[in-house]
CSV table of C-alpha atoms in Angstrom, one decimal:
chain,number,residue,atom,x,y,z
H,20,UNK,CA,53.8,-53.3,24.5
H,21,UNK,CA,51.6,-54.4,22.2
H,22,UNK,CA,51.0,-51.9,19.5
H,23,UNK,CA,47.8,-50.1,20.4
H,24,UNK,CA,49.3,-50.0,23.9
H,25,UNK,CA,49.7,-46.4,25.3
H,26,UNK,CA,52.4,-44.6,25.4
H,27,UNK,CA,53.5,-42.3,29.0
H,28,UNK,CA,52.6,-39.1,27.0
H,29,UNK,CA,55.9,-37.5,27.0
H,30,UNK,CA,57.7,-40.2,25.7
H,31,UNK,CA,57.6,-39.9,20.8
H,32,UNK,CA,55.9,-43.3,20.3
H,33,UNK,CA,57.6,-45.7,17.5
H,34,UNK,CA,55.7,-46.9,14.8
H,35,UNK,CA,55.5,-50.5,15.2
H,36,UNK,CA,54.6,-51.4,12.1
H,37,UNK,CA,56.9,-48.8,10.0
H,38,UNK,CA,60.2,-50.5,11.6
H,39,UNK,CA,58.4,-54.3,10.5
H,40,UNK,CA,58.2,-53.3,7.2
H,41,UNK,CA,61.6,-51.8,7.2
H,42,UNK,CA,62.7,-54.6,8.2
H,43,UNK,CA,61.3,-57.5,5.9
H,44,UNK,CA,62.2,-55.0,2.8
H,45,UNK,CA,65.9,-55.4,4.2
H,46,UNK,CA,65.2,-59.2,3.9
H,47,UNK,CA,64.5,-59.5,0.7
H,48,UNK,CA,67.8,-58.1,0.5
H,49,UNK,CA,69.4,-61.6,0.2
H,50,UNK,CA,67.0,-63.3,0.9
H,51,UNK,CA,66.3,-68.0,1.6
H,52,UNK,CA,64.1,-70.0,0.0
H,53,UNK,CA,63.6,-71.3,3.5
H,54,UNK,CA,62.6,-68.0,4.5
H,55,UNK,CA,65.6,-66.5,6.2
H,56,UNK,CA,68.8,-64.4,4.4
H,57,UNK,CA,72.3,-64.9,3.2
H,58,UNK,CA,73.6,-61.2,2.8
H,59,UNK,CA,77.7,-61.4,3.1
H,60,UNK,CA,79.9,-58.7,3.9
H,61,UNK,CA,80.8,-57.0,1.5
H,62,UNK,CA,79.4,-58.1,-1.1
H,63,UNK,CA,76.8,-57.5,-3.6
H,64,UNK,CA,74.0,-57.8,-1.5
H,65,UNK,CA,75.6,-56.6,1.2
H,66,UNK,CA,75.9,-53.6,-1.4
H,67,UNK,CA,72.1,-53.5,-2.6
H,68,UNK,CA,71.2,-52.9,1.6
H,69,UNK,CA,74.2,-50.5,2.1
H,70,UNK,CA,72.1,-47.8,-0.6
H,71,UNK,CA,69.2,-48.8,0.6
H,72,UNK,CA,70.2,-47.9,3.7
H,73,UNK,CA,71.4,-44.9,3.2
H,74,UNK,CA,68.5,-43.5,0.8
H,75,UNK,CA,66.1,-44.3,3.6
H,76,UNK,CA,68.8,-42.1,6.2
H,77,UNK,CA,68.4,-39.7,3.5
H,78,UNK,CA,65.1,-38.2,3.7
H,79,UNK,CA,65.4,-39.4,6.6
H,80,UNK,CA,67.0,-35.8,6.6
H,81,UNK,CA,70.1,-37.7,8.2
H,82,UNK,CA,73.6,-37.3,7.1
H,83,UNK,CA,75.5,-40.8,6.3
H,84,UNK,CA,79.5,-41.4,7.2
H,85,UNK,CA,81.0,-43.7,5.9
H,86,UNK,CA,84.3,-44.3,7.0
H,87,UNK,CA,87.8,-46.4,5.6
H,88,UNK,CA,86.7,-49.6,7.1
H,89,UNK,CA,83.9,-49.2,5.7
H,90,UNK,CA,81.8,-48.0,8.7
H,91,UNK,CA,78.0,-46.5,7.8
H,92,UNK,CA,77.2,-42.8,10.8
H,93,UNK,CA,73.8,-41.3,10.2
H,94,UNK,CA,73.9,-38.6,11.8
H,95,UNK,CA,70.6,-36.1,13.1
H,96,UNK,CA,71.9,-32.8,14.3
H,97,UNK,CA,72.0,-31.3,18.0
H,98,UNK,CA,70.8,-28.3,18.9
H,99,UNK,CA,74.4,-28.3,21.0
H,100,UNK,CA,76.7,-30.0,17.8
H,101,UNK,CA,80.2,-29.6,21.0
H,102,UNK,CA,78.4,-32.5,22.7
H,103,UNK,CA,79.1,-36.0,21.6
H,104,UNK,CA,76.9,-37.6,19.7
H,105,UNK,CA,74.6,-40.5,21.5
H,106,UNK,CA,74.5,-44.0,18.5
H,107,UNK,CA,72.6,-47.0,18.3
H,108,UNK,CA,73.5,-49.8,15.3
H,109,UNK,CA,74.4,-53.2,14.8
H,110,UNK,CA,74.9,-54.5,11.2
H,111,UNK,CA,73.3,-55.7,8.1
H,112,UNK,CA,75.6,-58.2,6.9
H,113,UNK,CA,74.6,-62.3,7.8
H,114,UNK,CA,76.0,-65.3,8.6
H,115,UNK,CA,74.9,-68.1,4.7
H,116,UNK,CA,72.0,-69.8,6.5
H,117,UNK,CA,71.0,-66.3,8.2
H,118,UNK,CA,68.2,-65.0,9.1
H,119,UNK,CA,65.9,-61.4,9.4
H,120,UNK,CA,66.7,-60.3,12.8
H,121,UNK,CA,70.4,-60.9,14.2
H,122,UNK,CA,71.5,-57.1,13.5
H,123,UNK,CA,69.3,-55.9,11.2
H,124,UNK,CA,66.6,-55.1,13.7
H,125,UNK,CA,69.7,-53.4,15.0
H,126,UNK,CA,69.7,-50.6,12.7
H,127,UNK,CA,66.7,-50.2,12.0
H,128,UNK,CA,65.3,-49.8,15.6
H,129,UNK,CA,67.8,-46.8,15.5
H,130,UNK,CA,66.4,-45.5,12.0
H,131,UNK,CA,62.9,-46.0,13.1
H,132,UNK,CA,64.3,-44.1,16.9
H,133,UNK,CA,65.2,-40.9,14.2
H,134,UNK,CA,62.0,-41.2,12.2
H,135,UNK,CA,59.7,-40.8,15.7
H,136,UNK,CA,61.5,-37.7,16.4
H,137,UNK,CA,61.1,-35.9,13.9
H,138,UNK,CA,57.3,-37.5,13.4
H,139,UNK,CA,56.8,-35.3,16.8
H,140,UNK,CA,59.5,-32.6,16.7
H,141,UNK,CA,61.8,-33.4,19.0
H,142,UNK,CA,65.1,-32.1,18.8
H,143,UNK,CA,68.0,-33.5,21.2
H,144,UNK,CA,70.7,-31.5,22.7
H,145,UNK,CA,72.8,-34.0,21.2
H,146,UNK,CA,72.8,-35.1,18.2
H,147,UNK,CA,71.9,-39.1,17.2
H,148,UNK,CA,73.5,-41.6,15.2
H,149,UNK,CA,73.0,-44.3,14.0
H,150,UNK,CA,75.8,-47.1,13.2
H,151,UNK,CA,75.8,-50.0,10.6
H,152,UNK,CA,79.5,-51.5,11.0
H,153,UNK,CA,81.3,-53.5,9.0
H,154,UNK,CA,82.0,-57.3,8.3
H,155,UNK,CA,79.6,-57.6,12.4
H,156,UNK,CA,79.6,-61.6,11.9
H,157,UNK,CA,83.2,-62.9,10.7
H,158,UNK,CA,81.5,-65.6,8.0
H,159,UNK,CA,83.3,-63.7,4.9
H,160,UNK,CA,86.4,-62.7,6.5
H,161,UNK,CA,88.2,-62.3,10.1
H,162,UNK,CA,88.0,-61.4,12.8
H,163,UNK,CA,84.7,-61.1,13.3
H,164,UNK,CA,83.3,-57.8,14.7
H,165,UNK,CA,85.2,-55.7,12.5
H,166,UNK,CA,84.2,-52.5,12.0
H,167,UNK,CA,84.0,-52.2,15.4
H,168,UNK,CA,86.9,-53.8,16.3
H,169,UNK,CA,88.7,-50.7,14.1
H,170,UNK,CA,86.8,-48.0,16.2
H,171,UNK,CA,87.8,-49.0,19.1
H,172,UNK,CA,91.3,-50.7,17.8
H,173,UNK,CA,90.6,-53.5,19.0
H,174,UNK,CA,93.6,-54.4,16.1
H,175,UNK,CA,94.7,-52.1,13.1
H,176,UNK,CA,93.1,-50.8,9.9
H,177,UNK,CA,95.6,-52.3,7.7
H,178,UNK,CA,94.6,-55.4,9.9
H,179,UNK,CA,91.8,-55.0,8.6
H,180,UNK,CA,92.2,-54.6,5.0
H,181,UNK,CA,95.1,-57.2,4.6
H,182,UNK,CA,91.9,-59.8,5.9
H,183,UNK,CA,91.2,-61.9,2.6
H,184,UNK,CA,87.9,-64.1,2.4
H,185,UNK,CA,88.2,-68.1,1.4
H,186,UNK,CA,88.4,-67.1,-2.0
H,187,UNK,CA,91.7,-64.7,-1.7
H,188,UNK,CA,89.8,-61.2,-1.9
H,189,UNK,CA,90.4,-58.4,0.8
H,190,UNK,CA,88.8,-56.5,1.9
H,191,UNK,CA,90.6,-53.5,0.5
H,192,UNK,CA,89.6,-54.6,-2.4
H,193,UNK,CA,85.9,-56.2,-1.2
H,194,UNK,CA,85.2,-52.1,-0.2
H,195,UNK,CA,86.4,-50.8,-3.4
H,196,UNK,CA,84.3,-53.2,-5.4
H,197,UNK,CA,81.5,-52.4,-3.2
H,198,UNK,CA,82.2,-48.3,-3.5
H,199,UNK,CA,82.0,-48.3,0.1
H,200,UNK,CA,85.5,-47.8,0.9
H,201,UNK,CA,85.0,-44.6,3.3
H,202,UNK,CA,87.8,-41.3,3.4
H,203,UNK,CA,87.0,-40.5,6.7
H,204,UNK,CA,89.3,-41.8,9.9
H,205,UNK,CA,87.9,-45.2,11.5
H,206,UNK,CA,89.6,-45.3,14.7
H,207,UNK,CA,88.7,-43.3,17.2
H,208,UNK,CA,92.9,-43.1,18.2
H,209,UNK,CA,92.7,-42.0,14.1
H,210,UNK,CA,90.4,-39.6,15.2
H,211,UNK,CA,87.1,-40.9,14.3
H,212,UNK,CA,84.5,-39.1,16.7
H,213,UNK,CA,84.0,-41.1,20.4
H,214,UNK,CA,80.4,-40.7,21.7
H,215,UNK,CA,78.9,-39.7,24.9
H,216,UNK,CA,76.7,-43.6,25.0
H,217,UNK,CA,75.9,-46.8,22.5
H,218,UNK,CA,72.8,-48.5,22.7
H,219,UNK,CA,71.9,-52.0,20.7
H,220,UNK,CA,69.1,-53.8,20.5
H,221,UNK,CA,69.1,-56.7,18.9
H,222,UNK,CA,67.0,-59.7,19.3
H,223,UNK,CA,68.8,-62.2,22.2
H,224,UNK,CA,69.9,-65.6,19.7
H,225,UNK,CA,68.6,-67.9,22.7
H,226,UNK,CA,66.3,-68.8,24.8
H,227,UNK,CA,66.1,-67.5,28.0
H,228,UNK,CA,63.9,-64.6,27.7
H,229,UNK,CA,61.2,-66.8,25.9
H,230,UNK,CA,61.4,-69.1,28.7
H,231,UNK,CA,60.7,-66.0,30.6
H,232,UNK,CA,57.6,-64.7,29.1
H,233,UNK,CA,59.4,-61.4,30.1
H,234,UNK,CA,59.8,-59.2,26.2
H,235,UNK,CA,62.6,-56.7,28.2
H,236,UNK,CA,66.5,-58.1,28.6
H,237,UNK,CA,68.9,-55.0,30.3
H,238,UNK,CA,72.0,-56.2,29.1
H,239,UNK,CA,74.7,-56.2,31.9
H,240,UNK,CA,77.8,-57.1,30.2
H,241,UNK,CA,78.4,-60.1,27.7
H,242,UNK,CA,81.0,-63.1,27.8
H,243,UNK,CA,84.5,-62.8,27.2
H,244,UNK,CA,85.1,-64.6,23.8
H,245,UNK,CA,88.8,-66.9,22.4
H,246,UNK,CA,88.8,-67.8,18.4
H,247,UNK,CA,91.2,-70.7,17.5
H,248,UNK,CA,92.4,-72.0,14.3
H,249,UNK,CA,93.2,-75.7,14.3
H,250,UNK,CA,95.5,-78.0,12.1
H,251,UNK,CA,95.4,-81.5,12.7
H,252,UNK,CA,98.4,-82.3,9.9
H,253,UNK,CA,99.5,-86.9,10.0
H,254,UNK,CA,99.9,-88.4,6.5
H,255,UNK,CA,97.3,-88.5,3.2
H,256,UNK,CA,97.2,-92.2,2.1
H,257,UNK,CA,95.7,-95.6,0.1
H,258,UNK,CA,92.6,-96.3,2.4
H,259,UNK,CA,93.4,-100.1,1.1
H,260,UNK,CA,97.2,-101.2,1.3
H,261,UNK,CA,97.7,-98.9,4.9
H,262,UNK,CA,97.4,-101.3,8.1
H,263,UNK,CA,94.7,-99.8,9.7
H,264,UNK,CA,98.0,-99.3,12.9
H,265,UNK,CA,100.8,-97.7,10.5
H,266,UNK,CA,98.4,-94.7,9.8
H,267,UNK,CA,98.8,-91.1,10.4
H,268,UNK,CA,95.5,-90.2,10.0
H,269,UNK,CA,95.0,-87.1,10.7
H,270,UNK,CA,90.6,-87.4,11.1
H,271,UNK,CA,90.7,-89.4,13.9
H,272,UNK,CA,93.1,-87.1,15.6
H,273,UNK,CA,91.5,-84.7,15.3
H,274,UNK,CA,88.5,-85.5,16.3
H,275,UNK,CA,89.8,-86.7,19.7
H,276,UNK,CA,90.5,-83.7,19.9
H,277,UNK,CA,86.9,-81.9,19.4
H,278,UNK,CA,85.1,-84.1,21.8
H,279,UNK,CA,87.9,-82.6,24.3
H,280,UNK,CA,86.4,-78.9,22.8
H,281,UNK,CA,83.0,-80.1,25.0
H,282,UNK,CA,85.1,-82.2,28.0
H,283,UNK,CA,86.4,-78.5,28.4
H,284,UNK,CA,83.4,-76.7,28.5
H,285,UNK,CA,81.9,-79.3,31.2
H,286,UNK,CA,84.3,-78.4,33.6
H,287,UNK,CA,83.9,-74.3,33.5
H,288,UNK,CA,79.7,-74.4,34.0
H,289,UNK,CA,77.7,-72.9,34.1
H,290,UNK,CA,79.3,-70.3,32.9
H,291,UNK,CA,81.6,-71.4,29.8
H,292,UNK,CA,80.3,-72.6,26.1
H,293,UNK,CA,83.1,-74.4,23.9
H,294,UNK,CA,82.2,-75.2,19.4
H,295,UNK,CA,83.1,-76.3,16.6
H,296,UNK,CA,81.7,-74.8,14.0
H,297,UNK,CA,83.6,-75.6,11.2
H,298,UNK,CA,86.0,-77.8,10.1
H,299,UNK,CA,87.6,-79.1,6.4
H,300,UNK,CA,89.2,-82.4,5.7
H,301,UNK,CA,92.0,-82.4,3.0
H,302,UNK,CA,91.8,-84.6,0.5
H,303,UNK,CA,88.5,-85.2,1.3
H,304,UNK,CA,88.2,-88.3,-0.6
H,305,UNK,CA,86.3,-91.3,-0.3
H,306,UNK,CA,89.6,-93.7,-0.2
H,307,UNK,CA,92.3,-91.8,0.7
H,308,UNK,CA,93.2,-91.9,4.6
H,309,UNK,CA,92.9,-88.2,5.3
H,310,UNK,CA,96.8,-86.2,5.9
H,311,UNK,CA,94.7,-82.9,7.5
H,312,UNK,CA,92.2,-81.5,8.6
H,313,UNK,CA,91.6,-78.1,9.8
H,314,UNK,CA,89.2,-76.9,12.3
H,315,UNK,CA,88.0,-74.1,14.5
H,316,UNK,CA,87.9,-73.6,18.3
H,317,UNK,CA,85.2,-70.7,19.9
H,318,UNK,CA,85.7,-71.0,24.5
H,319,UNK,CA,83.1,-68.1,26.0
H,320,UNK,CA,83.0,-67.5,30.0
H,321,UNK,CA,81.8,-65.3,32.1
H,322,UNK,CA,85.5,-63.4,33.1
H,323,UNK,CA,89.6,-63.8,31.9
H,324,UNK,CA,90.9,-66.5,34.0
H,325,UNK,CA,87.8,-69.2,32.7
H,326,UNK,CA,88.8,-68.7,29.5
H,327,UNK,CA,92.8,-69.0,30.4
H,328,UNK,CA,92.2,-72.4,31.9
H,329,UNK,CA,89.9,-72.8,28.9
H,330,UNK,CA,93.0,-72.6,26.7
H,331,UNK,CA,95.7,-74.0,28.7
H,332,UNK,CA,93.5,-77.4,29.1
H,333,UNK,CA,93.2,-76.8,24.7
H,334,UNK,CA,97.0,-77.0,24.6
H,335,UNK,CA,97.9,-79.8,27.0
H,336,UNK,CA,94.6,-81.9,25.4
H,337,UNK,CA,96.6,-81.5,21.8
H,338,UNK,CA,100.4,-81.9,23.8
H,339,UNK,CA,99.1,-85.2,25.0
H,340,UNK,CA,97.3,-85.7,21.4
H,341,UNK,CA,100.2,-85.6,19.6
H,342,UNK,CA,102.3,-88.2,22.3
H,343,UNK,CA,99.9,-90.8,21.9
H,344,UNK,CA,99.9,-90.4,18.0
H,345,UNK,CA,103.4,-90.3,16.7
H,346,UNK,CA,103.6,-89.1,12.9
H,347,UNK,CA,99.8,-86.4,14.4
H,348,UNK,CA,101.2,-83.1,14.5
H,349,UNK,CA,98.8,-80.0,16.1
H,350,UNK,CA,98.6,-76.2,15.0
H,351,UNK,CA,96.9,-73.7,17.0
H,352,UNK,CA,96.8,-70.7,16.7
H,353,UNK,CA,94.7,-67.2,18.5
H,354,UNK,CA,91.9,-66.2,16.2
H,355,UNK,CA,89.9,-63.2,17.8
H,356,UNK,CA,90.3,-63.3,22.5
H,357,UNK,CA,88.6,-60.1,23.9
H,358,UNK,CA,87.9,-60.2,27.9
H,359,UNK,CA,84.4,-60.2,29.6
H,360,UNK,CA,82.4,-56.9,28.5
H,361,UNK,CA,80.6,-55.3,31.7
H,362,UNK,CA,77.9,-52.3,29.9
H,363,UNK,CA,77.7,-49.3,31.4
H,364,UNK,CA,75.8,-48.8,35.1
H,365,UNK,CA,74.6,-45.3,34.0
H,366,UNK,CA,72.8,-46.6,31.1
H,367,UNK,CA,71.9,-49.7,31.7
H,368,UNK,CA,69.6,-48.4,34.7
H,369,UNK,CA,68.8,-46.0,31.5
H,370,UNK,CA,67.0,-49.7,29.9
H,371,UNK,CA,66.3,-50.2,33.1
H,372,UNK,CA,63.6,-47.0,33.8
H,373,UNK,CA,62.5,-47.4,29.9
H,374,UNK,CA,60.9,-50.8,30.7
H,375,UNK,CA,59.8,-49.4,33.5
H,376,UNK,CA,58.2,-46.5,31.9
H,377,UNK,CA,56.2,-48.9,29.6
H,378,UNK,CA,55.3,-51.3,32.4
H,379,UNK,CA,57.2,-53.9,30.4
H,380,UNK,CA,58.3,-56.3,31.9
H,381,UNK,CA,62.3,-56.7,31.9
H,382,UNK,CA,64.9,-59.0,33.9
H,383,UNK,CA,68.6,-58.5,33.8
H,384,UNK,CA,70.4,-60.8,31.4
H,385,UNK,CA,74.0,-61.2,30.6
H,386,UNK,CA,74.9,-62.2,26.2
H,387,UNK,CA,76.2,-65.3,25.2
H,388,UNK,CA,77.2,-63.8,21.4
H,389,UNK,CA,79.3,-61.2,21.0
H,390,UNK,CA,78.1,-57.8,19.3
H,391,UNK,CA,79.6,-54.7,18.2
H,392,UNK,CA,78.7,-52.6,21.4
H,393,UNK,CA,81.8,-55.5,22.7
H,394,UNK,CA,84.5,-53.6,21.2
H,395,UNK,CA,82.8,-50.1,21.3
H,396,UNK,CA,82.1,-50.4,25.6
H,397,UNK,CA,85.8,-50.2,25.4
H,398,UNK,CA,86.3,-46.5,24.1
H,399,UNK,CA,82.1,-45.4,25.0
H,400,UNK,CA,79.9,-46.1,27.5
H,401,UNK,CA,77.5,-48.4,26.1
H,402,UNK,CA,74.6,-51.1,27.2
H,403,UNK,CA,71.9,-53.2,25.1
H,404,UNK,CA,69.2,-54.2,25.0
H,405,UNK,CA,67.2,-57.5,23.9
H,406,UNK,CA,64.2,-59.4,23.0
H,407,UNK,CA,63.2,-63.0,22.9
H,408,UNK,CA,63.3,-64.3,19.0
H,409,UNK,CA,61.8,-67.9,18.8
H,410,UNK,CA,62.7,-70.7,19.7
H,411,UNK,CA,65.9,-68.7,21.4
H,412,UNK,CA,67.2,-69.3,17.3
H,413,UNK,CA,69.5,-67.1,15.4
H,414,UNK,CA,72.2,-67.8,13.2
H,415,UNK,CA,69.3,-70.1,11.4
H,416,UNK,CA,67.0,-69.7,8.1
H,417,UNK,CA,63.6,-69.7,10.6
H,418,UNK,CA,64.9,-66.6,13.4
H,419,UNK,CA,62.0,-65.7,14.0
H,420,UNK,CA,60.6,-62.2,16.3
H,421,UNK,CA,56.8,-61.5,17.4
H,422,UNK,CA,56.8,-57.7,16.4
H,423,UNK,CA,55.6,-56.6,19.1
H,424,UNK,CA,58.5,-57.3,21.3
H,425,UNK,CA,60.6,-55.6,18.7
H,426,UNK,CA,58.2,-52.8,19.0
H,427,UNK,CA,58.5,-52.6,21.9
H,428,UNK,CA,62.7,-52.6,22.2
H,429,UNK,CA,62.6,-49.7,20.3
H,430,UNK,CA,60.4,-48.2,22.8
H,431,UNK,CA,63.2,-48.4,25.1
H,432,UNK,CA,65.5,-47.8,23.1
H,433,UNK,CA,63.4,-44.9,22.3
H,434,UNK,CA,63.8,-43.2,25.1
H,435,UNK,CA,67.3,-44.7,26.7
H,436,UNK,CA,68.7,-42.6,24.0
H,437,UNK,CA,66.6,-38.9,24.6
H,438,UNK,CA,67.8,-39.7,28.6
H,439,UNK,CA,71.5,-39.7,26.5
H,440,UNK,CA,71.1,-37.0,24.1
H,441,UNK,CA,68.2,-34.3,26.4
H,442,UNK,CA,65.6,-32.2,24.2
H,443,UNK,CA,66.6,-28.9,23.0
H,444,UNK,CA,66.1,-26.1,24.9
């Protein structure tokens, strides 16, 4: 839907220009020279971005709730506040070399929905909420999708607060430092409000929609994921006097195991993904044989049985490596695990119907990435809306999206939320 396309007469029409301008204002906080954003979770820049969102939300007439893990909830009351809220949102923390739209689009599309309803004097029966989830990216603190994970009970609040970054700063201390350690309960099990419906708009972060020429992806679910921290230990020694046959080179051993990750995923094609994304070599000296290598493994699959096969294959490869290379030890710890997440068929249908009502070409799609909606779906009906990103690139400073596609996704979001919340009489 282009900015000047007519909307159905009964549907409030979002302001695509305002949405774009808000995205660019948020992107200026932590902007990088290559046009991206570096705004790590619970950093000073994250505080500035949170402050901006809170100001915008209050200017739109919302109250703002902050919970104990730092999640933000901007609430627009409905005519019947006994009904559970219809929510939307995403995150505003980024990768170290992140883009302007990952997460940020979902938050500001939600804000634009509230602004548009105000512009048109539309009151809903159920309250509407826009969520900003803490530490979705997992680039500073693990576990990934921390705020929504605590909310849904995937792990405890105390576990999340105790997590530390590579400099040793805990989530608890970082929240206090930026002033976003809130008083509200963070988990549904502890009294946090449960949503009547949750929608999340997001750039696809892959090439499927752009290749098909369709501006809307109707997301039926997300791949399951398992993440591992792997430590390969050998013995550091002088690179000159130590003969090749007598070395316990942790890097050579680790590299052999890393190569297995691709093969394990290819054996489960086309539904699996396998990635080694982080490597640390100790002591990382030019003329010293590496004694320890730490690396990460990210496995994804459409079904839990496939994930279990991939894990078993990785553990078998690690055991074979230890057997073949005396003096080499491999330790592997699973740090993230969640099964494939099907979304609510009723909400998925509302997304599809909204796209059709606006004449927007759309297709069903599965998310290869993890999103906060995956955890929220454990405790509330959930669905997602995808829009294309240029060349399918994300987690990159050159990440880009067309304003008209962002506006189209936001319009679909508004329609789906309005259908779920109902109009006040």
